[in-house]
Coordinates of C-alpha atoms in Angstrom, one line a residue:
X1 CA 16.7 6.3 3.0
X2 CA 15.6 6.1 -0.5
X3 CA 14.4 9.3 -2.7
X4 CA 13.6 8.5 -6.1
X5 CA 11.3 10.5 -8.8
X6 CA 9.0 9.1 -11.4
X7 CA 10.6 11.2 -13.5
X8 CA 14.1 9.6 -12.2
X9 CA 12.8 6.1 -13.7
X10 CA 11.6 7.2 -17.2
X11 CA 13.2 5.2 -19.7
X12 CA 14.8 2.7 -17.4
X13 CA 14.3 -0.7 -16.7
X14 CA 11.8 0.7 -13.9
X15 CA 9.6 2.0 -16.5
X16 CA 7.9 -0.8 -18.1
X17 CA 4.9 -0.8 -21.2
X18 CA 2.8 -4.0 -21.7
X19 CA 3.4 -5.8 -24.6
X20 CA -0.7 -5.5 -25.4
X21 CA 0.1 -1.6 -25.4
X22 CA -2.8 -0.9 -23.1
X23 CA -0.6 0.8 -20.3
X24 CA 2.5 2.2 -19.1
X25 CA 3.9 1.6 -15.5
X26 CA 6.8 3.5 -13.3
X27 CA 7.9 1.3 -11.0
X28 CA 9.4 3.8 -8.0
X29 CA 10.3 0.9 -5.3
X30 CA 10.7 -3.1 -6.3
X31 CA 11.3 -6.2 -4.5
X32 CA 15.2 -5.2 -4.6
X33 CA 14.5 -2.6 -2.0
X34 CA 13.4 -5.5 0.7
X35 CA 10.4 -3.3 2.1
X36 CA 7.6 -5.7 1.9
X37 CA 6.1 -4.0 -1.6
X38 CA 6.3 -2.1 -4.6
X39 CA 4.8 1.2 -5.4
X40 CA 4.1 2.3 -9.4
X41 CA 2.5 4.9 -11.6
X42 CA 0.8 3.3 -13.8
X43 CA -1.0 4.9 -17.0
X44 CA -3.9 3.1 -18.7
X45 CA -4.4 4.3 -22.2
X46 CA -8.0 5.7 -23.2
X47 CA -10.0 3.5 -25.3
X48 CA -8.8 0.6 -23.9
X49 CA -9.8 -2.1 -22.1
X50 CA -7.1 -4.7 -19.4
X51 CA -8.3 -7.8 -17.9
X52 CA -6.5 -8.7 -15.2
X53 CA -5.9 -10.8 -12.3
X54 CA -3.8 -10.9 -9.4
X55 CA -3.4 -14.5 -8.0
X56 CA -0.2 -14.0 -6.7
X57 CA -0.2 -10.4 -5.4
X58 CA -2.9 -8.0 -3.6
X59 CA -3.4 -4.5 -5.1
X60 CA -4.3 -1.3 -3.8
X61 CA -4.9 1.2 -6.7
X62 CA -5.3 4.8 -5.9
X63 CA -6.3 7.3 -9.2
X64 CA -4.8 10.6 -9.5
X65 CA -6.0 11.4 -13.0
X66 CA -8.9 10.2 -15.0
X67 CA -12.0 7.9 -15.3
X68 CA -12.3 4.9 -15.5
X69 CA -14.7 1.8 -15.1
X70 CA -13.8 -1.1 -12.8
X71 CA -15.7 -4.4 -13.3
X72 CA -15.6 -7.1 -11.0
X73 CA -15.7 -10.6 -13.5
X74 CA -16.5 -12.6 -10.9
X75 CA -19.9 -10.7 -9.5
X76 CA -20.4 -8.2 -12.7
X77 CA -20.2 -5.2 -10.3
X78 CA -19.0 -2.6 -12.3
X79 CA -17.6 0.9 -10.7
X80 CA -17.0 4.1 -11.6
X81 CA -13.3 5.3 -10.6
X82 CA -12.5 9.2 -10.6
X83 CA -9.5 11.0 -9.0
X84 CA -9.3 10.2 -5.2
X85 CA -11.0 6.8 -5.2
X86 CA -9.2 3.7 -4.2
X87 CA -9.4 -0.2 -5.2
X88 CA -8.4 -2.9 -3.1
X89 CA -8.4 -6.4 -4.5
X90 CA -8.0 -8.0 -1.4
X91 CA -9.7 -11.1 -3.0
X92 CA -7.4 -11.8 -6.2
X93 CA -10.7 -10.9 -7.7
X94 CA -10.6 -11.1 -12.0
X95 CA -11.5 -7.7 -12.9
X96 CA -11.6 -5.3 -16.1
X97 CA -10.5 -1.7 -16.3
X98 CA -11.7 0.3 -19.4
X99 CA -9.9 3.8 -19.0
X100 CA -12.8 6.7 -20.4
X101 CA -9.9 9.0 -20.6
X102 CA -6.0 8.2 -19.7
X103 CA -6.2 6.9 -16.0
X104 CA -2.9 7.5 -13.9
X105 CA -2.9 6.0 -10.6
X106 CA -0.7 4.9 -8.1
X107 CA -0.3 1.3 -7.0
X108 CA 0.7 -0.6 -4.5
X109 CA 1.3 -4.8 -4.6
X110 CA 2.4 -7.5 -1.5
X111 CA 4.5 -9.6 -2.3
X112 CA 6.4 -6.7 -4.4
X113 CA 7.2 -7.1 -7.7
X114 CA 10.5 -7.1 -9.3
X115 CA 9.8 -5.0 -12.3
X116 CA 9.7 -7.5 -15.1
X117 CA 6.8 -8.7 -14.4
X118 CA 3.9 -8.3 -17.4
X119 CA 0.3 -9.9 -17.9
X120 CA 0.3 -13.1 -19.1
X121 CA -3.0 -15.0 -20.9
X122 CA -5.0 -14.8 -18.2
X123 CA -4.2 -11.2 -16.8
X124 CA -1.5 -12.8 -14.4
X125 CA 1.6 -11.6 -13.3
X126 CA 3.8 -14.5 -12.5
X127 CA 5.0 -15.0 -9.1
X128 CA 8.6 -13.5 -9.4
X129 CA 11.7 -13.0 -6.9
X130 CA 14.8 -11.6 -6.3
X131 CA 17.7 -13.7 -6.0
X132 CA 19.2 -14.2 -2.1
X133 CA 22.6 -11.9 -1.8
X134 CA 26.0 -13.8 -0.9

């Protein structure tokens, strides 16, 4: 049994902030914990705007705090996300989020991440393991 805090990860290597400076992330379970996938807080900053796509990984995002609009790059859909709505991209779909006001939600990715994972130039974050124990 694991109990862990996102207050426990604060200021560890858990808690990661993307090099663009458009968000924050608390990552509460990682690949290292062999449960099938990883669980964050994440924090988008007001004002600003992430693309980003998930070619290696599916994403459920659930907001707990917030606004934010979603927009689909692919179809040009564009949503509105408030606290207790959920996004799945169960497509690897290229998609925009432009936070109205800081927009705290909790994700969840398959295949888990490992933590040092960030966006690279196209939104992506790399395909990344943890190495087989002895």
């Amino acid at each position: 049994m694991i109990v862990r805090s996102f207050k426990d990860v604060e200021g560890t290597d858990r808690h990661v902030k993307a090099a663009t400076g458009t968000w924050e992330s608390k990552r509460i379970v990682l690949a290292k914990e062999k449960v099938g996938f990883s669980l964050h807080e994440t924090i988008l900053y007001a004002g600003t705007e992430t693309d980003m796509w998930y070619a290696n990984h599916i994403e459920a995002v659930l907001c707990v705090e917030g606004e934010a609009q979603l927009v689909n790059r692919e179809t040009g859909e564009e949503h509105w996300i408030t606290p207790g709505t959920m996004y799945l991209l169960n497509g690897h779909e290229r998609h925009t989020v432009r936070p109205k006001t800081d927009f705290r939600c909790v994700c969840v990715f398959n295949p888990p991440v490992t933590g040092r994972e960030d966006h690279d130039e196209n939104g992506v974050y790399p395909l990344l393991t943890e190495p087989e124990e002895v």
